[in-house]
Amino acid sequence: MIFKEYYRLIKSKFTMLIIVVLSGLSLVDFMMMHSEKMMFIEQFNTSTSPDLNKVALEALIAKYTGIRFLFNFWFNSDFSQIIIMITYIWVGVFLSHYLYTSKENGYGNMIVSRKSYKYYMFSIILSQSLYIISVVLVSTIAQVFLAMLVGGFSFSGASIAGIQLNVTQAIGIILLQIMIISIYVILVNGISSMCSCIFKNKYIIQSIPIVFAILPTIISSTLGNIFSFIANTIIYFEANNVNMSISNIYNASFEMNEIILNLIPIFVYTCIFVILVKINLKRTGRDYI
């Protein structure tokens, strides 16, 4: 059932749509970086100012490679935060409500009458998780390709938090980024899906991922202005921290407390998910049919 549900999701027309949206937004940022690079090139070729350090400018231009476009997009651009928000909204609209709606339309009853509710629930969550990983993987590969296409197929100049990376390290960062984004989105989808045992309304369940996308920012910008502790803690739950967590750890020179702080949201979301799973199995599993 897991792979059957996975293939159903993969074949959905919305799969290509979300991949195009996520990669398309990154292309906007890459084109802005490319425009900046062309401005420096024009300055290098046309300026006659004696104060212009052409050696330094040439070195700067050389660093404007595809990998720099990609890392700048993830770790410095506001577009990356928008992409995470869109990804959260996507799982809310198209995935998180499925456990609830399948019960309402009777499909879930047919499965649970043959299998246990526990089997059905974990099959749906696992198939959706595999689907999320696939979408994140493909859209990230598309972002890498677009960055290289616009900025040049080169890994030279790859750096994060001022630390220069070789090809292997740069590829490692890309793989870590795929893993971190997938984990966040899977947990947000899992929590939202499990809330079907609390909220008996499709639209409320669909809107839960939006809470993860905007609520931490609202709290940080309101209560955070009054209580610095709240601001310093909640900032790690904001959508932009999903993309920036690797960069934040590098910026802190791998200090253990900074690593822990950046991983706190994953720990908290995992605990919430586990608790909701237990509640869901107890409430919904007991009287599903």
Short mmCIF file of C-alpha atoms in Angstrom, two decimals:
data_model
loop_
_atom_site.label_atom_id
_atom_site.label_comp_id
_atom_site.label_asym_id
_atom_site.label_seq_id
_atom_site.Cartn_x
_atom_site.Cartn_y
_atom_site.Cartn_z
CA MET A 1 0.00 0.00 0.00
CA ILE A 2 2.89 2.36 0.74
CA PHE A 3 4.27 2.32 -2.79
CA LYS A 4 0.80 2.35 -4.35
CA GLU A 5 -0.01 5.54 -2.45
CA TYR A 6 3.42 6.95 -3.28
CA TYR A 7 2.92 6.37 -7.01
CA ARG A 8 -0.53 7.97 -6.80
CA LEU A 9 1.03 11.09 -5.33
CA ILE A 10 3.93 11.15 -7.78
CA LYS A 11 1.56 10.97 -10.75
CA SER A 12 -0.47 13.91 -9.44
CA LYS A 13 -0.50 16.99 -11.67
CA PHE A 14 0.44 19.07 -8.64
CA THR A 15 3.83 17.33 -8.38
CA MET A 16 5.27 19.06 -11.42
CA LEU A 17 3.56 22.31 -10.43
CA ILE A 18 5.25 22.54 -7.02
CA ILE A 19 8.64 21.60 -8.50
CA VAL A 20 8.29 24.33 -11.14
CA VAL A 21 7.26 26.88 -8.50
CA LEU A 22 10.13 26.04 -6.14
CA SER A 23 12.76 26.04 -8.87
CA GLY A 24 11.20 29.04 -10.64
CA LEU A 25 11.50 31.24 -7.56
CA SER A 26 15.13 30.29 -7.21
CA LEU A 27 15.70 31.30 -10.84
CA VAL A 28 14.49 34.82 -10.02
CA ASP A 29 17.20 35.12 -7.37
CA PHE A 30 19.83 33.64 -9.69
CA MET A 31 19.01 36.20 -12.38
CA MET A 32 19.40 39.00 -9.84
CA MET A 33 22.83 37.64 -8.91
CA HIS A 34 23.71 37.34 -12.59
CA SER A 35 22.72 40.97 -13.14
CA GLU A 36 24.98 41.96 -10.27
CA LYS A 37 27.83 39.97 -11.81
CA MET A 38 27.33 41.64 -15.21
CA MET A 39 27.44 45.04 -13.52
CA PHE A 40 30.86 44.22 -12.07
CA ILE A 41 32.05 42.91 -15.44
CA GLU A 42 30.94 46.12 -17.15
CA GLN A 43 32.71 48.17 -14.49
CA PHE A 44 35.87 46.11 -14.99
CA ASN A 45 35.79 46.56 -18.76
CA THR A 46 34.81 50.22 -18.98
CA SER A 47 36.05 52.00 -15.87
CA THR A 48 39.13 54.18 -16.21
CA SER A 49 39.18 55.30 -12.60
CA PRO A 50 42.70 55.11 -11.10
CA ASP A 51 41.14 54.21 -7.73
CA LEU A 52 39.61 51.00 -9.07
CA ASN A 53 41.44 47.90 -7.89
CA LYS A 54 41.03 45.75 -11.00
CA VAL A 55 42.87 42.79 -9.48
CA ALA A 56 40.44 42.64 -6.56
CA LEU A 57 37.45 43.22 -8.85
CA GLU A 58 38.56 40.43 -11.18
CA ALA A 59 38.89 38.08 -8.20
CA LEU A 60 35.40 39.09 -7.07
CA ILE A 61 33.94 38.39 -10.51
CA ALA A 62 35.62 34.98 -10.59
CA LYS A 63 33.78 34.04 -7.41
CA TYR A 64 30.37 34.59 -9.04
CA THR A 65 29.94 30.95 -10.00
CA GLY A 66 26.87 28.73 -10.02
CA ILE A 67 27.60 27.27 -6.60
CA ARG A 68 27.86 30.75 -5.13
CA PHE A 69 24.49 31.63 -6.69
CA LEU A 70 22.99 28.53 -5.06
CA PHE A 71 24.48 29.08 -1.61
CA ASN A 72 23.60 32.78 -1.65
CA PHE A 73 20.02 31.83 -2.47
CA TRP A 74 19.80 29.38 0.43
CA PHE A 75 21.72 31.24 3.11
CA ASN A 76 21.26 34.94 2.34
CA SER A 77 18.19 35.48 0.19
CA ASP A 78 14.65 36.26 1.35
CA PHE A 79 13.38 34.09 -1.50
CA SER A 80 14.47 30.97 0.39
CA GLN A 81 12.09 31.84 3.24
CA ILE A 82 9.26 32.29 0.74
CA ILE A 83 10.03 28.87 -0.73
CA ILE A 84 9.83 27.16 2.68
CA MET A 85 6.50 28.88 3.35
CA ILE A 86 5.16 27.75 -0.02
CA THR A 87 6.34 24.20 0.71
CA TYR A 88 4.51 24.21 4.06
CA ILE A 89 1.35 25.53 2.41
CA TRP A 90 1.65 22.89 -0.32
CA VAL A 91 1.73 19.95 2.14
CA GLY A 92 -1.17 21.51 4.03
CA VAL A 93 -3.37 21.92 0.97
CA PHE A 94 -2.58 18.63 -0.77
CA LEU A 95 -1.35 16.12 1.85
CA SER A 96 -2.11 16.80 5.51
CA HIS A 97 -5.88 16.41 5.29
CA TYR A 98 -5.79 12.98 3.63
CA LEU A 99 -6.22 10.85 6.77
CA TYR A 100 -9.29 12.87 7.69
CA THR A 101 -10.90 13.01 4.25
CA SER A 102 -10.29 9.32 3.55
CA LYS A 103 -12.27 8.52 6.69
CA GLU A 104 -15.05 10.86 5.66
CA ASN A 105 -15.38 9.46 2.13
CA GLY A 106 -15.28 5.84 3.29
CA TYR A 107 -12.02 4.81 1.63
CA GLY A 108 -10.26 4.59 4.97
CA ASN A 109 -13.03 2.34 6.33
CA MET A 110 -12.40 -0.14 3.51
CA ILE A 111 -8.68 -0.34 4.32
CA VAL A 112 -9.05 -0.41 8.10
CA SER A 113 -11.64 -3.20 7.88
CA ARG A 114 -8.92 -5.36 6.30
CA LYS A 115 -5.88 -3.97 8.07
CA SER A 116 -5.44 -2.20 11.39
CA TYR A 117 -5.77 1.57 11.67
CA LYS A 118 -2.17 1.69 12.87
CA TYR A 119 -1.02 0.05 9.64
CA TYR A 120 -3.13 2.39 7.54
CA MET A 121 -1.98 5.53 9.36
CA PHE A 122 1.72 4.73 9.16
CA SER A 123 1.38 3.65 5.51
CA ILE A 124 -0.07 7.05 4.60
CA ILE A 125 2.53 8.97 6.62
CA LEU A 126 5.40 6.94 5.18
CA SER A 127 4.20 7.22 1.58
CA GLN A 128 3.71 10.97 1.98
CA SER A 129 7.17 11.26 3.54
CA LEU A 130 8.77 9.46 0.60
CA TYR A 131 6.83 11.75 -1.72
CA ILE A 132 8.03 14.86 0.13
CA ILE A 133 11.65 13.65 -0.06
CA SER A 134 11.24 13.08 -3.80
CA VAL A 135 9.83 16.56 -4.41
CA VAL A 136 12.50 18.24 -2.28
CA LEU A 137 15.22 16.19 -4.00
CA VAL A 138 14.04 16.93 -7.54
CA SER A 139 13.39 20.63 -6.87
CA THR A 140 16.82 20.99 -5.24
CA ILE A 141 18.51 19.27 -8.19
CA ALA A 142 16.61 21.68 -10.45
CA GLN A 143 17.87 24.61 -8.35
CA VAL A 144 21.45 23.33 -8.60
CA PHE A 145 21.14 22.95 -12.38
CA LEU A 146 19.61 26.42 -12.82
CA ALA A 147 22.28 28.00 -10.62
CA MET A 148 25.02 26.35 -12.68
CA LEU A 149 23.29 27.29 -15.92
CA VAL A 150 23.08 30.97 -14.96
CA GLY A 151 26.30 31.30 -12.99
CA GLY A 152 28.53 28.76 -14.69
CA PHE A 153 29.16 25.05 -14.17
CA SER A 154 31.90 25.46 -11.59
CA PHE A 155 32.33 24.71 -7.90
CA SER A 156 35.14 27.24 -7.52
CA GLY A 157 34.38 29.95 -5.03
CA ALA A 158 32.13 27.68 -2.96
CA SER A 159 32.00 29.04 0.57
CA ILE A 160 29.75 29.18 3.58
CA ALA A 161 30.12 31.69 6.42
CA GLY A 162 33.45 32.76 4.91
CA ILE A 163 34.82 29.20 4.92
CA GLN A 164 36.05 27.97 1.54
CA LEU A 165 34.78 24.56 0.45
CA ASN A 166 36.11 22.04 -2.02
CA VAL A 167 33.87 20.13 -4.44
CA THR A 168 33.23 17.25 -2.03
CA GLN A 169 32.33 19.61 0.82
CA ALA A 170 30.03 21.66 -1.42
CA ILE A 171 28.18 18.52 -2.54
CA GLY A 172 27.96 17.50 1.13
CA ILE A 173 26.30 20.82 1.98
CA ILE A 174 23.77 20.30 -0.82
CA LEU A 175 22.92 16.81 0.47
CA LEU A 176 22.62 18.09 4.04
CA GLN A 177 20.31 20.84 2.83
CA ILE A 178 18.07 18.30 1.12
CA MET A 179 17.97 16.22 4.31
CA ILE A 180 17.19 19.13 6.64
CA ILE A 181 14.43 20.59 4.45
CA SER A 182 12.89 17.12 4.02
CA ILE A 183 12.90 16.48 7.77
CA TYR A 184 11.20 19.80 8.55
CA VAL A 185 8.52 19.38 5.89
CA ILE A 186 7.87 15.74 6.84
CA LEU A 187 7.44 16.69 10.50
CA VAL A 188 5.12 19.60 9.70
CA ASN A 189 3.04 17.33 7.47
CA GLY A 190 3.03 14.56 10.08
CA ILE A 191 1.92 16.88 12.88
CA SER A 192 -0.82 18.37 10.70
CA SER A 193 -2.05 14.92 9.65
CA MET A 194 -2.18 13.69 13.24
CA CYS A 195 -4.29 16.70 14.21
CA SER A 196 -7.19 14.96 12.44
CA CYS A 197 -7.93 13.36 15.82
CA ILE A 198 -8.42 16.82 17.35
CA PHE A 199 -9.92 18.95 14.58
CA LYS A 200 -12.83 17.50 12.66
CA ASN A 201 -12.63 19.97 9.83
CA LYS A 202 -10.66 19.59 6.60
CA TYR A 203 -9.90 23.28 6.21
CA ILE A 204 -8.54 23.67 9.73
CA ILE A 205 -6.20 20.73 9.15
CA GLN A 206 -5.08 22.22 5.83
CA SER A 207 -4.27 25.52 7.52
CA ILE A 208 -2.07 24.05 10.29
CA PRO A 209 1.16 24.11 8.21
CA ILE A 210 0.54 27.82 7.60
CA VAL A 211 0.81 28.28 11.37
CA PHE A 212 4.31 26.78 11.25
CA ALA A 213 5.16 29.12 8.38
CA ILE A 214 4.09 32.44 9.92
CA LEU A 215 3.40 32.10 13.67
CA PRO A 216 7.06 32.02 14.84
CA THR A 217 7.77 35.19 12.85
CA ILE A 218 4.72 36.92 14.35
CA ILE A 219 5.71 35.92 17.89
CA SER A 220 9.32 36.96 17.32
CA SER A 221 8.30 40.38 16.01
CA THR A 222 5.75 41.06 18.77
CA LEU A 223 6.53 39.34 22.06
CA GLY A 224 10.18 39.16 21.02
CA ASN A 225 10.40 42.94 21.17
CA ILE A 226 9.37 42.79 24.82
CA PHE A 227 11.11 39.64 26.00
CA SER A 228 14.55 39.08 24.48
CA PHE A 229 14.59 35.44 25.63
CA ILE A 230 11.53 34.69 23.50
CA ALA A 231 13.11 36.40 20.49
CA ASN A 232 16.38 34.51 20.91
CA THR A 233 14.55 31.18 21.14
CA ILE A 234 11.68 31.51 18.68
CA ILE A 235 13.97 32.74 15.91
CA TYR A 236 15.13 29.14 15.40
CA PHE A 237 11.54 28.13 14.60
CA GLU A 238 11.10 30.70 11.84
CA ALA A 239 10.74 29.41 8.28
CA ASN A 240 13.97 31.01 7.07
CA ASN A 241 15.96 29.07 9.68
CA VAL A 242 15.13 25.84 7.85
CA ASN A 243 17.42 26.89 5.02
CA MET A 244 19.86 28.85 7.14
CA SER A 245 20.53 26.35 9.93
CA ILE A 246 23.66 24.93 8.24
CA SER A 247 25.01 28.44 7.66
CA ASN A 248 24.22 29.41 11.25
CA ILE A 249 26.22 26.46 12.56
CA TYR A 250 29.17 27.37 10.33
CA ASN A 251 28.95 30.99 11.47
CA ALA A 252 29.27 29.81 15.06
CA SER A 253 32.40 27.81 14.17
CA PHE A 254 30.63 24.57 15.12
CA GLU A 255 29.99 25.57 18.73
CA MET A 256 27.95 22.83 20.39
CA ASN A 257 25.35 25.19 21.87
CA GLU A 258 24.68 26.69 18.42
CA ILE A 259 24.27 23.23 16.91
CA ILE A 260 21.80 22.30 19.65
CA LEU A 261 19.83 25.54 19.23
CA ASN A 262 19.49 25.01 15.49
CA LEU A 263 18.33 21.44 16.03
CA ILE A 264 15.82 22.31 18.78
CA PRO A 265 12.91 22.78 16.32
CA ILE A 266 13.45 19.30 14.90
CA PHE A 267 13.49 17.85 18.43
CA VAL A 268 10.36 19.78 19.46
CA TYR A 269 8.45 18.90 16.29
CA THR A 270 9.43 15.24 16.67
CA CYS A 271 8.13 15.18 20.26
CA ILE A 272 4.85 16.82 19.19
CA PHE A 273 4.47 14.32 16.37
CA VAL A 274 5.09 11.32 18.64
CA ILE A 275 2.57 12.60 21.21
CA LEU A 276 -0.05 13.21 18.52
CA VAL A 277 0.55 9.73 17.07
CA LYS A 278 -0.23 8.18 20.45
CA ILE A 279 -3.34 10.33 20.84
CA ASN A 280 -4.44 9.53 17.30
CA LEU A 281 -4.02 5.78 17.77
CA LYS A 282 -5.96 5.90 21.02
CA ARG A 283 -8.83 8.11 19.86
CA THR A 284 -9.23 7.38 16.17
CA GLY A 285 -7.99 3.80 16.12
CA ARG A 286 -10.44 2.76 18.80
CA ASP A 287 -13.63 3.78 16.96
CA TYR A 288 -12.55 4.35 13.36
CA ILE A 289 -15.27 2.26 11.74
#
